[in-house]
mmCIF file of C-alpha atoms in Angstrom:
data_model
loop_
_atom_site.group_PDB
_atom_site.id
_atom_site.type_symbol
_atom_site.label_atom_id
_atom_site.label_comp_id
_atom_site.label_asym_id
_atom_site.label_seq_id
_atom_site.Cartn_x
_atom_site.Cartn_y
_atom_site.Cartn_z
ATOM 1 C CA MET A 1 16.449 12.944 -4.403
ATOM 2 C CA HIS A 2 15.001 10.946 -1.364
ATOM 3 C CA ILE A 3 11.293 10.009 -1.273
ATOM 4 C CA ALA A 4 10.795 11.497 2.203
ATOM 5 C CA THR A 5 11.788 11.592 5.782
ATOM 6 C CA ASN A 6 9.840 9.390 8.204
ATOM 7 C CA SER A 7 6.314 11.340 8.781
ATOM 8 C CA GLU A 8 6.999 13.910 6.451
ATOM 9 C CA ILE A 9 3.760 14.955 4.574
ATOM 10 C CA ILE A 10 3.831 14.615 0.697
ATOM 11 C CA ASP A 11 1.357 16.242 -1.522
ATOM 12 C CA ILE A 12 -0.121 13.777 -4.136
ATOM 13 C CA SER A 13 -2.876 15.635 -5.210
ATOM 14 C CA LEU A 14 -1.843 15.065 -8.781
ATOM 15 C CA GLU A 15 -1.849 11.438 -10.261
ATOM 16 C CA VAL A 16 1.527 11.905 -11.712
ATOM 17 C CA LYS A 17 2.841 12.683 -8.143
ATOM 18 C CA THR A 18 1.372 9.573 -6.745
ATOM 19 C CA ALA A 19 2.864 7.473 -9.656
ATOM 20 C CA GLU A 20 6.354 9.336 -9.095
ATOM 21 C CA LEU A 21 6.215 8.295 -5.193
ATOM 22 C CA ALA A 22 4.806 4.617 -5.978
ATOM 23 C CA LYS A 23 7.614 4.235 -8.323
ATOM 24 C CA LYS A 24 10.216 5.171 -5.856
ATOM 25 C CA PHE A 25 8.376 3.241 -3.069
ATOM 26 C CA SER A 26 8.820 0.173 -5.098
ATOM 27 C CA LYS A 27 12.516 0.349 -4.858
ATOM 28 C CA ILE A 28 12.649 -0.447 -1.234
ATOM 29 C CA LEU A 29 10.041 -3.192 -1.074
ATOM 30 C CA HIS A 30 10.781 -6.706 -0.619
ATOM 31 C CA LYS A 31 9.355 -10.065 -0.313
ATOM 32 C CA GLY A 32 8.001 -10.359 3.523
ATOM 33 C CA ASP A 33 7.282 -6.797 3.609
ATOM 34 C CA VAL A 34 3.783 -5.687 5.159
ATOM 35 C CA VAL A 35 2.398 -2.182 4.083
ATOM 36 C CA TYR A 36 -0.746 -0.834 5.760
ATOM 37 C CA PHE A 37 -2.749 1.752 3.952
ATOM 38 C CA HIS A 38 -4.889 4.057 6.088
ATOM 39 C CA GLY A 39 -7.380 6.721 4.799
ATOM 40 C CA GLU A 40 -11.082 7.587 3.826
ATOM 41 C CA ILE A 41 -12.702 6.175 0.727
ATOM 42 C CA GLY A 42 -11.484 7.712 -2.537
ATOM 43 C CA VAL A 43 -8.370 9.322 -1.086
ATOM 44 C CA GLY A 44 -5.987 7.429 -3.479
ATOM 45 C CA LYS A 45 -4.732 4.232 -1.625
ATOM 46 C CA THR A 46 -5.824 1.948 -4.387
ATOM 47 C CA THR A 47 -4.497 4.210 -7.070
ATOM 48 C CA PHE A 48 -1.301 4.338 -5.363
ATOM 49 C CA ILE A 49 -1.198 0.420 -5.281
ATOM 50 C CA ARG A 50 -1.990 0.320 -9.000
ATOM 51 C CA HIS A 51 0.793 2.479 -9.783
ATOM 52 C CA LEU A 52 3.147 0.479 -7.290
ATOM 53 C CA VAL A 53 2.209 -2.911 -8.816
ATOM 54 C CA ASN A 54 2.393 -1.602 -12.423
ATOM 55 C CA CYS A 55 5.866 -0.241 -11.764
ATOM 56 C CA LEU A 56 7.173 -3.481 -10.237
ATOM 57 C CA GLN A 57 5.728 -5.380 -13.296
ATOM 58 C CA ALA A 58 7.468 -3.100 -15.655
ATOM 59 C CA ASN A 59 10.569 -3.460 -13.773
ATOM 60 C CA ASN A 60 10.589 -7.213 -14.428
ATOM 61 C CA HIS A 61 9.583 -6.965 -17.932
ATOM 62 C CA LEU A 62 5.942 -8.288 -17.358
ATOM 63 C CA ASN A 63 2.864 -7.147 -18.874
ATOM 64 C CA GLN A 64 1.094 -4.558 -16.601
ATOM 65 C CA THR A 65 -2.255 -6.030 -15.068
ATOM 66 C CA GLU A 66 -5.497 -4.254 -14.157
ATOM 67 C CA VAL A 67 -5.192 -3.366 -10.441
ATOM 68 C CA THR A 68 -8.519 -2.727 -9.002
ATOM 69 C CA SER A 69 -9.721 -2.521 -5.346
ATOM 70 C CA PRO A 70 -10.496 -6.091 -4.062
ATOM 71 C CA THR A 71 -13.372 -4.695 -1.889
ATOM 72 C CA PHE A 72 -15.876 -7.533 -2.843
ATOM 73 C CA ASN A 73 -13.443 -10.396 -3.085
ATOM 74 C CA LEU A 74 -11.150 -9.240 -0.203
ATOM 75 C CA VAL A 75 -7.687 -10.209 -1.845
ATOM 76 C CA ASN A 76 -6.193 -9.648 -5.213
ATOM 77 C CA GLU A 77 -3.114 -11.351 -6.168
ATOM 78 C CA TYR A 78 -0.438 -10.030 -8.446
ATOM 79 C CA ASP A 79 2.774 -11.604 -9.991
ATOM 80 C CA VAL A 80 5.583 -9.031 -10.328
ATOM 81 C CA GLY A 81 8.214 -11.606 -11.286
ATOM 82 C CA VAL A 82 10.404 -11.451 -8.066
ATOM 83 C CA PHE A 83 7.540 -12.232 -5.640
ATOM 84 C CA ILE A 84 3.761 -12.269 -5.596
ATOM 85 C CA ILE A 85 1.735 -9.487 -4.039
ATOM 86 C CA GLN A 86 -1.429 -9.931 -1.968
ATOM 87 C CA HIS A 87 -3.607 -6.866 -1.853
ATOM 88 C CA TYR A 88 -6.125 -7.111 0.754
ATOM 89 C CA ASP A 89 -9.244 -4.547 1.223
ATOM 90 C CA LEU A 90 -10.921 -5.115 4.603
ATOM 91 C CA TYR A 91 -13.574 -2.516 4.101
ATOM 92 C CA ARG A 92 -16.377 -4.676 3.810
ATOM 93 C CA LEU A 93 -15.538 -6.721 6.971
ATOM 94 C CA THR A 94 -17.656 -5.974 9.882
ATOM 95 C CA ASN A 95 -15.161 -7.131 12.669
ATOM 96 C CA SER A 96 -12.042 -8.472 13.406
ATOM 97 C CA HIS A 97 -12.940 -12.215 13.595
ATOM 98 C CA GLU A 98 -13.714 -12.018 9.825
ATOM 99 C CA THR A 99 -10.058 -11.548 9.176
ATOM 100 C CA LYS A 100 -9.027 -15.003 10.453
ATOM 101 C CA ASN A 101 -10.450 -16.898 7.600
ATOM 102 C CA ILE A 102 -8.854 -15.019 4.842
ATOM 103 C CA GLY A 103 -5.259 -16.124 4.836
ATOM 104 C CA LEU A 104 -3.936 -12.596 5.791
ATOM 105 C CA LEU A 105 -0.518 -12.757 6.803
ATOM 106 C CA GLU A 106 -0.336 -16.506 6.468
ATOM 107 C CA ASN A 107 2.406 -16.567 3.942
ATOM 108 C CA GLN A 108 3.900 -13.293 4.999
ATOM 109 C CA LYS A 109 7.688 -14.296 4.558
ATOM 110 C CA GLU A 110 6.722 -15.337 0.881
ATOM 111 C CA ILE A 111 4.931 -12.425 -0.376
ATOM 112 C CA LEU A 112 4.725 -8.722 -0.217
ATOM 113 C CA THR A 113 1.348 -7.940 1.570
ATOM 114 C CA LEU A 114 -0.719 -4.623 1.129
ATOM 115 C CA VAL A 115 -3.562 -4.009 3.477
ATOM 116 C CA GLU A 116 -6.281 -1.357 3.013
ATOM 117 C CA TRP A 117 -8.498 -0.699 6.130
ATOM 118 C CA PRO A 118 -5.828 -2.261 8.504
ATOM 119 C CA GLU A 119 -7.827 -0.886 11.425
ATOM 120 C CA LYS A 120 -10.033 -4.053 11.202
ATOM 121 C CA ILE A 121 -7.224 -6.250 12.285
ATOM 122 C CA ASP A 122 -6.830 -7.210 15.952
ATOM 123 C CA ASN A 123 -3.280 -8.890 15.605
ATOM 124 C CA LYS A 124 -1.158 -5.866 14.688
ATOM 125 C CA ILE A 125 2.365 -6.429 13.728
ATOM 126 C CA ASP A 126 5.163 -4.324 14.722
ATOM 127 C CA ASN A 127 7.530 -4.690 11.488
ATOM 128 C CA LYS A 128 5.363 -2.868 8.872
ATOM 129 C CA ILE A 129 4.998 0.210 6.993
ATOM 130 C CA ASP A 130 2.203 2.451 7.524
ATOM 131 C CA LEU A 131 1.068 4.766 4.673
ATOM 132 C CA PHE A 132 -1.424 7.332 5.840
ATOM 133 C CA PHE A 133 -3.505 8.955 2.972
ATOM 134 C CA GLU A 134 -5.478 12.166 3.696
ATOM 135 C CA TYR A 135 -7.767 14.926 2.164
ATOM 136 C CA GLY A 136 -6.480 18.682 2.453
ATOM 137 C CA LYS A 137 -9.090 21.205 3.323
ATOM 138 C CA ASP A 138 -10.860 20.596 0.004
ATOM 139 C CA MET A 139 -11.164 17.229 -1.706
ATOM 140 C CA ASN A 140 -8.987 18.166 -4.356
ATOM 141 C CA LYS A 141 -5.908 18.111 -2.297
ATOM 142 C CA ARG A 142 -4.408 14.738 -1.022
ATOM 143 C CA PHE A 143 -1.499 14.074 0.980
ATOM 144 C CA ILE A 144 0.428 10.900 2.395
ATOM 145 C CA THR A 145 2.428 10.379 5.300
ATOM 146 C CA ILE A 146 4.818 7.381 5.564
ATOM 147 C CA LYS A 147 5.896 5.842 9.093
ATOM 148 C CA GLY A 148 7.441 2.796 9.916
ATOM 149 C CA MET A 149 10.584 3.067 7.932
ATOM 150 C CA SER A 150 14.004 4.479 8.928
ATOM 151 C CA ASN A 151 15.083 7.951 7.613
ATOM 152 C CA LYS A 152 18.085 6.248 5.982
ATOM 153 C CA THR A 153 16.011 3.693 4.091
ATOM 154 C CA LEU A 154 13.746 6.650 2.834
ATOM 155 C CA ASN A 155 16.718 8.998 2.051
ATOM 156 C CA GLU A 156 18.533 6.035 0.015
ATOM 157 C CA ILE A 157 15.927 6.022 -2.818
ATOM 158 C CA SER A 158 16.583 8.128 -5.653
#
Protein backbone atom coordinates (compact mmCIF):
# COMPACT_ATOMS: atom_id res chain seq x y z
CA MET A 1 0.00 0.00 0.00
CA HIS A 2 1.44 3.38 -0.96
CA ILE A 3 1.33 6.61 1.00
CA ALA A 4 -0.09 8.80 -1.79
CA THR A 5 0.56 10.10 -5.21
CA ASN A 6 2.22 13.48 -5.55
CA SER A 7 -0.45 16.09 -4.77
CA GLU A 8 -3.14 13.57 -3.77
CA ILE A 9 -5.39 14.93 -1.00
CA ILE A 10 -5.31 12.67 2.07
CA ASP A 11 -7.92 12.76 4.84
CA ILE A 12 -6.25 13.06 8.26
CA SER A 13 -9.37 14.08 10.20
CA LEU A 14 -8.79 11.29 12.73
CA GLU A 15 -5.53 11.41 14.69
CA VAL A 16 -5.02 7.71 14.03
CA LYS A 17 -4.88 8.57 10.29
CA THR A 18 -2.34 11.30 11.00
CA ALA A 19 -0.23 8.80 12.96
CA GLU A 20 -0.43 6.21 10.17
CA LEU A 21 0.64 8.72 7.54
CA ALA A 22 3.50 10.02 9.72
CA LYS A 23 4.72 6.44 10.21
CA LYS A 24 4.72 5.80 6.45
CA PHE A 25 6.36 9.15 5.80
CA SER A 26 9.12 8.40 8.34
CA LYS A 27 10.29 5.51 6.16
CA ILE A 28 11.41 7.76 3.32
CA LEU A 29 13.10 10.56 5.28
CA HIS A 30 16.87 10.82 5.59
CA LYS A 31 19.51 13.07 7.03
CA GLY A 32 19.71 16.13 4.78
CA ASP A 33 16.00 16.24 3.93
CA VAL A 34 14.01 19.44 4.44
CA VAL A 35 10.25 19.35 4.96
CA TYR A 36 8.06 22.46 4.93
CA PHE A 37 4.75 22.35 6.81
CA HIS A 38 2.11 24.77 5.50
CA GLY A 39 -1.28 25.44 7.07
CA GLU A 40 -3.34 27.40 9.54
CA ILE A 41 -2.96 27.26 13.31
CA GLY A 42 -4.43 24.09 14.78
CA VAL A 43 -4.71 22.16 11.51
CA GLY A 44 -2.39 19.34 12.63
CA LYS A 45 1.18 20.27 11.66
CA THR A 46 2.71 19.76 15.10
CA THR A 47 0.62 16.64 15.72
CA PHE A 48 2.01 15.14 12.51
CA ILE A 49 5.55 16.09 13.57
CA ARG A 50 5.02 14.54 17.02
CA HIS A 51 4.00 11.23 15.47
CA LEU A 52 6.86 11.41 12.97
CA VAL A 53 9.53 12.06 15.63
CA ASN A 54 8.15 9.45 18.02
CA CYS A 55 7.98 6.85 15.24
CA LEU A 56 11.61 7.43 14.30
CA GLN A 57 12.62 7.21 17.96
CA ALA A 58 10.68 3.97 18.44
CA ASN A 59 12.21 2.47 15.29
CA ASN A 60 15.67 3.10 16.75
CA HIS A 61 14.74 1.78 20.22
CA LEU A 62 14.88 5.20 21.88
CA ASN A 63 12.51 6.57 24.48
CA GLN A 64 9.84 8.72 22.91
CA THR A 65 10.20 12.34 23.89
CA GLU A 66 7.53 14.96 24.31
CA VAL A 67 7.19 16.87 21.04
CA THR A 68 5.77 20.35 21.39
CA SER A 69 5.53 23.31 19.09
CA PRO A 70 8.68 25.45 19.31
CA THR A 71 6.65 28.63 18.83
CA PHE A 72 8.37 30.54 21.65
CA ASN A 73 11.91 29.14 21.41
CA LEU A 74 11.75 28.85 17.56
CA VAL A 75 13.51 25.45 17.35
CA ASN A 76 13.37 22.11 19.16
CA GLU A 77 15.91 19.41 18.55
CA TYR A 78 15.26 15.67 18.74
CA ASP A 79 17.68 12.76 18.61
CA VAL A 80 16.13 9.89 16.68
CA GLY A 81 19.23 7.67 16.71
CA VAL A 82 20.39 7.86 13.11
CA PHE A 83 20.28 11.66 12.89
CA ILE A 84 19.10 14.79 14.67
CA ILE A 85 15.83 16.52 13.80
CA GLN A 86 15.58 20.28 14.04
CA HIS A 87 11.93 21.38 14.22
CA TYR A 88 11.43 25.09 13.55
CA ASP A 89 8.25 27.08 14.09
CA LEU A 90 8.56 30.51 12.48
CA TYR A 91 5.07 31.73 13.38
CA ARG A 92 6.25 34.49 15.74
CA LEU A 93 8.75 35.98 13.31
CA THR A 94 7.62 39.24 11.81
CA ASN A 95 9.87 39.32 8.75
CA SER A 96 12.36 37.23 6.80
CA HIS A 97 15.36 39.07 8.27
CA GLU A 98 14.70 37.38 11.61
CA THR A 99 15.34 33.95 10.05
CA LYS A 100 18.98 34.80 9.37
CA ASN A 101 20.17 34.49 12.99
CA ILE A 102 18.47 31.27 14.07
CA GLY A 103 20.69 28.75 12.27
CA LEU A 104 17.98 27.66 9.87
CA LEU A 105 19.40 25.37 7.16
CA GLU A 106 23.00 25.90 8.37
CA ASN A 107 23.71 22.20 8.95
CA GLN A 108 21.15 21.04 6.44
CA LYS A 109 23.14 18.03 5.21
CA GLU A 110 23.70 16.70 8.73
CA ILE A 111 20.15 16.83 10.09
CA LEU A 112 16.51 16.42 9.13
CA THR A 113 14.94 19.88 9.04
CA LEU A 114 11.22 20.39 9.67
CA VAL A 115 9.86 23.93 9.22
CA GLU A 116 6.43 25.21 10.19
CA TRP A 117 5.43 28.55 8.59
CA PRO A 118 8.06 28.40 5.81
CA GLU A 119 6.47 31.34 4.03
CA LYS A 120 8.52 33.50 6.45
CA ILE A 121 11.73 32.41 4.68
CA ASP A 122 13.08 34.46 1.77
CA ASN A 123 15.70 31.97 0.62
CA LYS A 124 13.59 29.11 -0.61
CA ILE A 125 15.27 25.85 -1.45
CA ASP A 126 14.32 23.69 -4.38
CA ASN A 127 15.03 20.22 -3.03
CA LYS A 128 12.40 19.98 -0.31
CA ILE A 129 9.15 18.27 0.50
CA ASP A 130 6.07 20.41 1.07
CA LEU A 131 3.18 19.23 3.21
CA PHE A 132 0.05 21.35 2.88
CA PHE A 133 -2.44 20.97 5.75
CA GLU A 134 -5.95 22.35 5.37
CA TYR A 135 -9.34 22.29 6.98
CA GLY A 136 -12.37 20.91 5.19
CA LYS A 137 -15.63 22.82 5.02
CA ASP A 138 -16.01 22.35 8.75
CA MET A 139 -13.18 22.50 11.26
CA ASN A 140 -13.56 18.79 12.11
CA LYS A 141 -12.20 17.68 8.73
CA ARG A 142 -8.50 17.98 7.96
CA PHE A 143 -6.57 17.12 4.83
CA ILE A 144 -2.96 16.99 3.73
CA THR A 145 -1.37 17.26 0.30
CA ILE A 146 2.25 16.23 -0.29
CA LYS A 147 4.32 17.88 -3.00
CA GLY A 148 7.94 17.77 -3.97
CA MET A 149 8.38 14.01 -4.01
CA SER A 150 8.28 11.76 -6.99
CA ASN A 151 5.35 9.40 -7.36
CA LYS A 152 7.82 6.52 -7.39
CA THR A 153 9.15 7.46 -3.94
CA LEU A 154 5.67 7.84 -2.54
CA ASN A 155 4.51 4.56 -4.02
CA GLU A 156 7.48 2.64 -2.59
CA ILE A 157 6.31 3.22 0.96
CA SER A 158 4.43 0.28 2.36
